PDB file of C-alpha atoms in Angstrom:
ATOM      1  CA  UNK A  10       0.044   8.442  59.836  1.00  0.00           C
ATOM      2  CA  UNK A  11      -0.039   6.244  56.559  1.00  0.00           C
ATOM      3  CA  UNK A  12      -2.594   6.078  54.610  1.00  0.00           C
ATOM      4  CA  UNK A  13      -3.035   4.131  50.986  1.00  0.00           C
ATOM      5  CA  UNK A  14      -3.307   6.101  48.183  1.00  0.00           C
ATOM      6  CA  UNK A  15      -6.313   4.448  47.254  1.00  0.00           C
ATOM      7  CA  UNK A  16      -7.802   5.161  50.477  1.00  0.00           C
ATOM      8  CA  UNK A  17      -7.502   8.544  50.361  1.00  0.00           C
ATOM      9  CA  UNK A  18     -10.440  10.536  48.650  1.00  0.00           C
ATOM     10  CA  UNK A  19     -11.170  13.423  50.333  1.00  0.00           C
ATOM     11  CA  UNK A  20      -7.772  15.465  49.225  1.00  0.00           C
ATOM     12  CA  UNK A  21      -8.109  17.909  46.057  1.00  0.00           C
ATOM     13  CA  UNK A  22      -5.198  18.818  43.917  1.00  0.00           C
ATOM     14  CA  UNK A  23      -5.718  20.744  41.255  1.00  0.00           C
ATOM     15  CA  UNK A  24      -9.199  20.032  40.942  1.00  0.00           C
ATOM     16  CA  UNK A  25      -8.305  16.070  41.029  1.00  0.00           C
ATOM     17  CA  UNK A  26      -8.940  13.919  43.905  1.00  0.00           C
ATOM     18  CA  UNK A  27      -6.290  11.311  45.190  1.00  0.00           C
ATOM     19  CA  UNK A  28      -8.930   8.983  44.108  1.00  0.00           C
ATOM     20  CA  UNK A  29      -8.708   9.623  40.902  1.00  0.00           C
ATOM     21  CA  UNK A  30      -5.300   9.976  40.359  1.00  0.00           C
ATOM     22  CA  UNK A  31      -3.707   6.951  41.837  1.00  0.00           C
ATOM     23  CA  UNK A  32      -1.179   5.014  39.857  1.00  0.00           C
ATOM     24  CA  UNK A  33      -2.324   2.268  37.886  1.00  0.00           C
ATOM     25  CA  UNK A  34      -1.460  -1.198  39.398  1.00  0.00           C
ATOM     26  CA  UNK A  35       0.330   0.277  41.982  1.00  0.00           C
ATOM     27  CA  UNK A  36      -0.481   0.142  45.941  1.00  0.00           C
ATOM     28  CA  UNK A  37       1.653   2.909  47.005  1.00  0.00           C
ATOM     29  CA  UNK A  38       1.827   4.740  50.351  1.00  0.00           C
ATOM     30  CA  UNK A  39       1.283   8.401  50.659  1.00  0.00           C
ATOM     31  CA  UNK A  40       2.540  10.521  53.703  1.00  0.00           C
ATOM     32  CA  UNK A  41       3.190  14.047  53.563  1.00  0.00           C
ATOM     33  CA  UNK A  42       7.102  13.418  53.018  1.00  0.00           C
ATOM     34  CA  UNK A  43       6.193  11.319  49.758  1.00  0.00           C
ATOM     35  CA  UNK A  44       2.924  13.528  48.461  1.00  0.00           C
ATOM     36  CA  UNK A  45       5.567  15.447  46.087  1.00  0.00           C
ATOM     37  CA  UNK A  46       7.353  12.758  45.112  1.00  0.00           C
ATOM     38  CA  UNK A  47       4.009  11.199  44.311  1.00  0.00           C
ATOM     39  CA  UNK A  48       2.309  13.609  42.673  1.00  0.00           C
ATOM     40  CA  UNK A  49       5.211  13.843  40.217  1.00  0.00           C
ATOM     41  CA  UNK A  50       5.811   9.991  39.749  1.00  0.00           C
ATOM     42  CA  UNK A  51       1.708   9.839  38.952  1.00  0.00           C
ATOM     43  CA  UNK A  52       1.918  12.898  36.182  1.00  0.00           C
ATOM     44  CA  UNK A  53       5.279  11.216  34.771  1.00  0.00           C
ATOM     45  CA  UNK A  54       2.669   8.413  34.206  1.00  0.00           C
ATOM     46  CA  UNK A  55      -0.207  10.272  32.791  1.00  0.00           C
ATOM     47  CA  UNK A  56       1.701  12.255  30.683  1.00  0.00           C
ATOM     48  CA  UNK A  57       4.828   9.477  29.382  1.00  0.00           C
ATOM     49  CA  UNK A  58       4.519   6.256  30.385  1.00  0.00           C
ATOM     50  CA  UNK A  59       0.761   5.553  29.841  1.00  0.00           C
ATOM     51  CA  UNK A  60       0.487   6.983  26.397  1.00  0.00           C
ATOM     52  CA  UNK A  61       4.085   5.310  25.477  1.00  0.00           C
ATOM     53  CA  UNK A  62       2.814   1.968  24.122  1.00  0.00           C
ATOM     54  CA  UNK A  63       0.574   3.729  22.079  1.00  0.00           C
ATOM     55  CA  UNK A  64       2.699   5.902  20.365  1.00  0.00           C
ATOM     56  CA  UNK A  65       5.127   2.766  19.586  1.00  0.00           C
ATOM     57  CA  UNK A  66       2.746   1.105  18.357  1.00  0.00           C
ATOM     58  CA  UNK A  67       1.871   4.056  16.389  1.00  0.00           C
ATOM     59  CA  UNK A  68       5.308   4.400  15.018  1.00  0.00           C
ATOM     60  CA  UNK A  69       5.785   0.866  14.584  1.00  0.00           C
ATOM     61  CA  UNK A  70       2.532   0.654  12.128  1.00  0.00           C
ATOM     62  CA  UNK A  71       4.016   3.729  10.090  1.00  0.00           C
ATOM     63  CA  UNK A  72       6.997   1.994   9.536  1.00  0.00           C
ATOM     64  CA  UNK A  73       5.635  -1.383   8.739  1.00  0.00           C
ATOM     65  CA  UNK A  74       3.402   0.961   6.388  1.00  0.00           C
ATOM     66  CA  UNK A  75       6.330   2.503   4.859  1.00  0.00           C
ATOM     67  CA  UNK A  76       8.460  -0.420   4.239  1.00  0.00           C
ATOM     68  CA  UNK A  77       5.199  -2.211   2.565  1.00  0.00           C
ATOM     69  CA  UNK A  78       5.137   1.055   0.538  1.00  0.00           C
ATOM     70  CA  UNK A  79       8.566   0.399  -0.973  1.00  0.00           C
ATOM     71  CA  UNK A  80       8.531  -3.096  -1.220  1.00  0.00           C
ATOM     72  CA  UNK A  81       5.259  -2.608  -3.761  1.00  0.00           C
ATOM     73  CA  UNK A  82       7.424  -0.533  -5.947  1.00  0.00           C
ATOM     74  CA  UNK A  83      10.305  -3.350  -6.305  1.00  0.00           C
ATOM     75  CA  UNK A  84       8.469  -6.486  -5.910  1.00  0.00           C
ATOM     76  CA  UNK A  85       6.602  -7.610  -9.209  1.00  0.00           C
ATOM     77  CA  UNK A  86       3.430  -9.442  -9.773  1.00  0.00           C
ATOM     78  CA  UNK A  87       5.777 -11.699 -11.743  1.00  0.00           C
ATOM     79  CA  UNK A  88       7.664 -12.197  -8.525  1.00  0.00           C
ATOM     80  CA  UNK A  89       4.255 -13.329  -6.414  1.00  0.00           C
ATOM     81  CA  UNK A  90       3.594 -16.042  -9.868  1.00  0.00           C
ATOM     82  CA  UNK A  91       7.176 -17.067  -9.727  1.00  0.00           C
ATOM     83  CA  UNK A  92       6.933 -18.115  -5.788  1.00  0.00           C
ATOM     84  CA  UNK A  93       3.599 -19.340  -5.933  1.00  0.00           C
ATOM     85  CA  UNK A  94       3.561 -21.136  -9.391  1.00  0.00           C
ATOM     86  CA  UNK A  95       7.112 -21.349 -10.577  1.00  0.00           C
ATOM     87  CA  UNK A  96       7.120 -19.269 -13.224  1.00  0.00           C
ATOM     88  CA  UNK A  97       6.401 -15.362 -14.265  1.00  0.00           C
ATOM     89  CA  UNK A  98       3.140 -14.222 -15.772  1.00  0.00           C
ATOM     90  CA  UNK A  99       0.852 -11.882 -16.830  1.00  0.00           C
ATOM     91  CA  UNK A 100      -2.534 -12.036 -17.465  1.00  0.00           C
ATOM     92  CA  UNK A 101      -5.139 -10.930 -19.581  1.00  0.00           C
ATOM     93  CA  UNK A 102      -6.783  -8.530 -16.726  1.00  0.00           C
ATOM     94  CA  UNK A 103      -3.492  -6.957 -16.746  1.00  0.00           C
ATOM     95  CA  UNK A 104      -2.944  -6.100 -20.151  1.00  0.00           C
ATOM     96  CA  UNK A 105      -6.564  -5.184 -20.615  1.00  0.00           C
ATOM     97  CA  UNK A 106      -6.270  -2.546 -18.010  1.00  0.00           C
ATOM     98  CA  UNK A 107      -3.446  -1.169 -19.621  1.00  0.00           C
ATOM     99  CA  UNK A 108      -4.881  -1.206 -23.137  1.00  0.00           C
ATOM    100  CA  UNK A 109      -6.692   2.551 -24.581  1.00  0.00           C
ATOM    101  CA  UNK A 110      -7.972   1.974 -28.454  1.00  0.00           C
ATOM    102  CA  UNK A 111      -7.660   4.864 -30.619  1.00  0.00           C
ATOM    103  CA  UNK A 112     -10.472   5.321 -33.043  1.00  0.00           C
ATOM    104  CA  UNK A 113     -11.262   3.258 -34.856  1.00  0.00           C
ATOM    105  CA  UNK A 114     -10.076   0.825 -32.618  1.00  0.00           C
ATOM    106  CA  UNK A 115     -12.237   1.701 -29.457  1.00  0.00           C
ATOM    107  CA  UNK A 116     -15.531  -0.208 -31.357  1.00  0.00           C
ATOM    108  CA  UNK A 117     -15.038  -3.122 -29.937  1.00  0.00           C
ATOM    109  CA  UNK A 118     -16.575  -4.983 -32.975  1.00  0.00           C
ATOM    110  CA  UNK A 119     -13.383  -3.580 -35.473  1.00  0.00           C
ATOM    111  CA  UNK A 120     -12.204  -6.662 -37.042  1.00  0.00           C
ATOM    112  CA  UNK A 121      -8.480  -5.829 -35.792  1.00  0.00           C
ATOM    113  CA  UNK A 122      -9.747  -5.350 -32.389  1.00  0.00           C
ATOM    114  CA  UNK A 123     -11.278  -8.697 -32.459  1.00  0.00           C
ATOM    115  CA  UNK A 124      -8.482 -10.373 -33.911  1.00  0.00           C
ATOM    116  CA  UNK A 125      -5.861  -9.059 -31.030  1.00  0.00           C
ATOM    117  CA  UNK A 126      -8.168  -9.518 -28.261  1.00  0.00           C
ATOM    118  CA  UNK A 127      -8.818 -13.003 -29.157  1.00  0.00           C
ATOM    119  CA  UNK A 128      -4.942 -13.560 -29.521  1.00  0.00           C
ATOM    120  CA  UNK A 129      -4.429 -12.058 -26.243  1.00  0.00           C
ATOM    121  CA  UNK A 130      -7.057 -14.641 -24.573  1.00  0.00           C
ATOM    122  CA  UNK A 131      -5.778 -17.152 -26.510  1.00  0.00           C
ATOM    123  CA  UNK A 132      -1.552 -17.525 -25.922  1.00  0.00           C
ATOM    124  CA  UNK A 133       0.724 -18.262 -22.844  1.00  0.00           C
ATOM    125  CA  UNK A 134       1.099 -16.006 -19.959  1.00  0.00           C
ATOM    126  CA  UNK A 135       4.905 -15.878 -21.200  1.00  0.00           C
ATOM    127  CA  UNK A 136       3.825 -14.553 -24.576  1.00  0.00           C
ATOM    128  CA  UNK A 137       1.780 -11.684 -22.801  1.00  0.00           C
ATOM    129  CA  UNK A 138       4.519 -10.884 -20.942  1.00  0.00           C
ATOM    130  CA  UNK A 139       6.735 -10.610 -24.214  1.00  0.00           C
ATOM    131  CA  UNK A 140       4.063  -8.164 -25.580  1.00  0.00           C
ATOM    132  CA  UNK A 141       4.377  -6.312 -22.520  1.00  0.00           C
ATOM    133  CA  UNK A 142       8.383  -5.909 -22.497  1.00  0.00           C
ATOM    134  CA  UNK A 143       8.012  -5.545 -26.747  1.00  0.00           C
ATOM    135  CA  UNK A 144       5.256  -2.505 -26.186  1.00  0.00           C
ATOM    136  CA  UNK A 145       6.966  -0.318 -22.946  1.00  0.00           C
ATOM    137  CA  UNK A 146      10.131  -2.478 -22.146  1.00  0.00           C
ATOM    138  CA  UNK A 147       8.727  -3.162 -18.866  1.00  0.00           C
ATOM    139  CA  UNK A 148       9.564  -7.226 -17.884  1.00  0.00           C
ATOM    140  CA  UNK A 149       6.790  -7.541 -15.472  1.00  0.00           C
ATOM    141  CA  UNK A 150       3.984  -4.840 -13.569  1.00  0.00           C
ATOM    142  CA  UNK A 151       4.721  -3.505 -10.229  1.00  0.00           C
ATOM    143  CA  UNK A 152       2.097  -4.384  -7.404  1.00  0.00           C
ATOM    144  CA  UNK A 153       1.790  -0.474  -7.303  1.00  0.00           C
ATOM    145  CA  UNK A 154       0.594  -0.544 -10.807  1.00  0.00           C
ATOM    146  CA  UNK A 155       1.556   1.558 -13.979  1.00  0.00           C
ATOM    147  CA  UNK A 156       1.196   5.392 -14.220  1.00  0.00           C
ATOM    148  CA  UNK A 157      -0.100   5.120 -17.872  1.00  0.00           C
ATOM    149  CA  UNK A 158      -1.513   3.271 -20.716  1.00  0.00           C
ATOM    150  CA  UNK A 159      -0.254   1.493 -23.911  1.00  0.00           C
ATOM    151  CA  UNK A 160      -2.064   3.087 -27.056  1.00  0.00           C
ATOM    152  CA  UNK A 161      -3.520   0.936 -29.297  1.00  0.00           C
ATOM    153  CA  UNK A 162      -3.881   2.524 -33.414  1.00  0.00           C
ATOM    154  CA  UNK A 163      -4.391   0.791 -36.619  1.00  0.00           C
ATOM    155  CA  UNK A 164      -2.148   0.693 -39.897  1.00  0.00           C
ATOM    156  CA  UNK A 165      -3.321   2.010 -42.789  1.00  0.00           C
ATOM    157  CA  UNK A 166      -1.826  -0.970 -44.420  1.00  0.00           C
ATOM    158  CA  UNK A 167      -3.193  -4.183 -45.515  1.00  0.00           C
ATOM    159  CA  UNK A 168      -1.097  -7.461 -44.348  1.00  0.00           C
ATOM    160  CA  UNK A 169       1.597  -5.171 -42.586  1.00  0.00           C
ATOM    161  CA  UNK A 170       3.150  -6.411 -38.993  1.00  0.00           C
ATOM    162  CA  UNK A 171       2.548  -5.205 -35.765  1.00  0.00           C
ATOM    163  CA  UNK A 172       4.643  -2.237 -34.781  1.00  0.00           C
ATOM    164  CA  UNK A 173       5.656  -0.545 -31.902  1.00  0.00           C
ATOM    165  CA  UNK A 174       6.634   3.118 -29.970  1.00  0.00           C
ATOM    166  CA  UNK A 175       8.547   1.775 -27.362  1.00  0.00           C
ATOM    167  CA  UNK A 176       9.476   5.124 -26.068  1.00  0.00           C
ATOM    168  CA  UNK A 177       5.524   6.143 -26.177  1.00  0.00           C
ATOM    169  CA  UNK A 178       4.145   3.038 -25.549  1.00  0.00           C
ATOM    170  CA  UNK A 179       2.319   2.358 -28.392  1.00  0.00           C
ATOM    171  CA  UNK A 180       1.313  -0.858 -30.597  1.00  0.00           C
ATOM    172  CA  UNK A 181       0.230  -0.138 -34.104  1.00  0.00           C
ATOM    173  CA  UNK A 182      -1.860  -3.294 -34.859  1.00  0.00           C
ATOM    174  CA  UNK A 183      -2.615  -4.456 -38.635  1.00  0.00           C
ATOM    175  CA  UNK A 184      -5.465  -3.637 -40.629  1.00  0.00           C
ATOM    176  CA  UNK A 185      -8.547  -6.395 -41.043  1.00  0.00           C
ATOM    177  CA  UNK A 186     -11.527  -5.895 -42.630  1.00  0.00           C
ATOM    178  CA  UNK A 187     -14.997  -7.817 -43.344  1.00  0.00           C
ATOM    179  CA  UNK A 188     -13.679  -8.767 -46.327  1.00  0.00           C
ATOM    180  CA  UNK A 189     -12.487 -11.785 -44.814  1.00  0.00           C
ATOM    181  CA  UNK A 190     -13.170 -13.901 -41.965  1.00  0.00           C
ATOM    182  CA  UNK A 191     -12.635 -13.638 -38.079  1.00  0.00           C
ATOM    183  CA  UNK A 192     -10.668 -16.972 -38.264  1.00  0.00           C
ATOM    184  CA  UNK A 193      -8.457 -16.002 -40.619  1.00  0.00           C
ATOM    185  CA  UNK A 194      -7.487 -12.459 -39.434  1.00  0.00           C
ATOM    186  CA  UNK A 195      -7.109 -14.181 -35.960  1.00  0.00           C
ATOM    187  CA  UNK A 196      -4.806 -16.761 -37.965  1.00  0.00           C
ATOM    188  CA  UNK A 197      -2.888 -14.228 -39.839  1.00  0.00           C
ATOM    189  CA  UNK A 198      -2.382 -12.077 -36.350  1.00  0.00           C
ATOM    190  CA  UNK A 199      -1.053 -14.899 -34.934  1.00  0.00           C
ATOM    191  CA  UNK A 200       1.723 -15.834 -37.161  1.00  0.00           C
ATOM    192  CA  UNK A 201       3.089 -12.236 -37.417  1.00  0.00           C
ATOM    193  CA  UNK A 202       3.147 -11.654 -33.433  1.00  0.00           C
ATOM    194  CA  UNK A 203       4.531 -14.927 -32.769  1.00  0.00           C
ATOM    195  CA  UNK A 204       7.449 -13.682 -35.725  1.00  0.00           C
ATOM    196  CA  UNK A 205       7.872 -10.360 -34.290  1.00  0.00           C
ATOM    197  CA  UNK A 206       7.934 -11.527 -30.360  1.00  0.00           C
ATOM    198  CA  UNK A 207       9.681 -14.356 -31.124  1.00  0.00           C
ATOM    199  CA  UNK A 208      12.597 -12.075 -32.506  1.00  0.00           C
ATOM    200  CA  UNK A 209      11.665  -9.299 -29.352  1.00  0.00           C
ATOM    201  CA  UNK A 210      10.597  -6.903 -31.782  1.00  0.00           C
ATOM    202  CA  UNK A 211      13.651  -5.688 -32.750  1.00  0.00           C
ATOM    203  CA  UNK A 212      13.265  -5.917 -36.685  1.00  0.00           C
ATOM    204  CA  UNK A 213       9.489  -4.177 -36.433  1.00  0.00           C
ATOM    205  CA  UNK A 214       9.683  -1.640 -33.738  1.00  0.00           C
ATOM    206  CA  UNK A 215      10.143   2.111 -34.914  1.00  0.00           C
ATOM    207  CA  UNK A 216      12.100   3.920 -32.062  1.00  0.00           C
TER     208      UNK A 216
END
């Protein structure tokens, strides 16, 4: 006699009734010549097929994850400016989380201080970037980010240029005092970076 599957409840197999166990959007009929063939068809399911889509998708989100990994290691934030506004850039956020004063530097009232953080506010996104390539040789910041921090000190020197470390990321910035105004030291900052970036730093960088 045939019976369907999902009519029969009253048969225990392993502690699971037919009921139970019957394979999903299937109508299939059970007689005691199929019952094996069943019973291994139905586990084939439990165990493979029904948990298959999930571990695709599983895989499939690890690799999506892994490719998005790399991808923020080669593509730029310069790359993101360039296809949304045409052109590369980099702001003042960026450089300002990549900035670390050395005393005296880190009060934020020090005349120098002043002076270079108003020039940063002030000039083009391309200029920052120049300051960024002059200070670690680094054209543009990876969406990962940067594993460390360009060191700001002062010269001991009155009216001397910016230098930099390349190698050690460092920018030596000039020395400004009280002795003369914050529009003039921003003024006289000025000049010399746009002199020393305009000529990339080669003539004023110590390596």
């Amino acid at each position: 006699m045939l019976h369907r599957f999902k009519e029969v409840d009253n048969i225990d197999i392993f502690g699971i009734t037919w009921g139970d166990i019957r394979p999903h959007m299937k109508n299939t009929l059970v007689t005691k010549d199929t019952l094996d063939q069943y019973i291994f068809e139905r586990l084939q399911y439990e165990l493979y097929e029904k948990r298959m889509l999930s571990l695709v998708a599983i895989r499939n989100g690890m690799i999506s994850f892994h490719l998005l990994k790399m991808i923020t290691k080669i593509v730029t934030v310069n790359n993101l400016h360039q296809l949304c506004f045409g052109e590369a850039c980099v702001s003042i956020e960026e450089l300002n989380h990549l900035f670390e004063y050395e005393p005296p530097l880190n009060n934020v009232a020090h005349p120098s201080r002043v002076a270079f953080e108003t020039w940063c506010q002030n000039v083009t996104p391309k200029r920052r970037q120049q300051l960024l390539i002059w200070c670690t040789g680094y054209a543009a910041i990876p969406l990962s980010g940067i594993n460390f921090r360009i060191q700001l000190s002062l010269l001991q020197e009155v009216g001397a240029f910016p230098q930099t470390r390349s190698c050690f990321k460092r920018l030596s910035l000039p020395l400004y005092t009280e002795a003369t105004t914050q529009e003039a030291n921003i003024a006289d900052l000025t000049e010399k970076m746009n002199f020393v970036l305009s000529r990339e730093g080669r003539t004023f960088s110590r390596r």
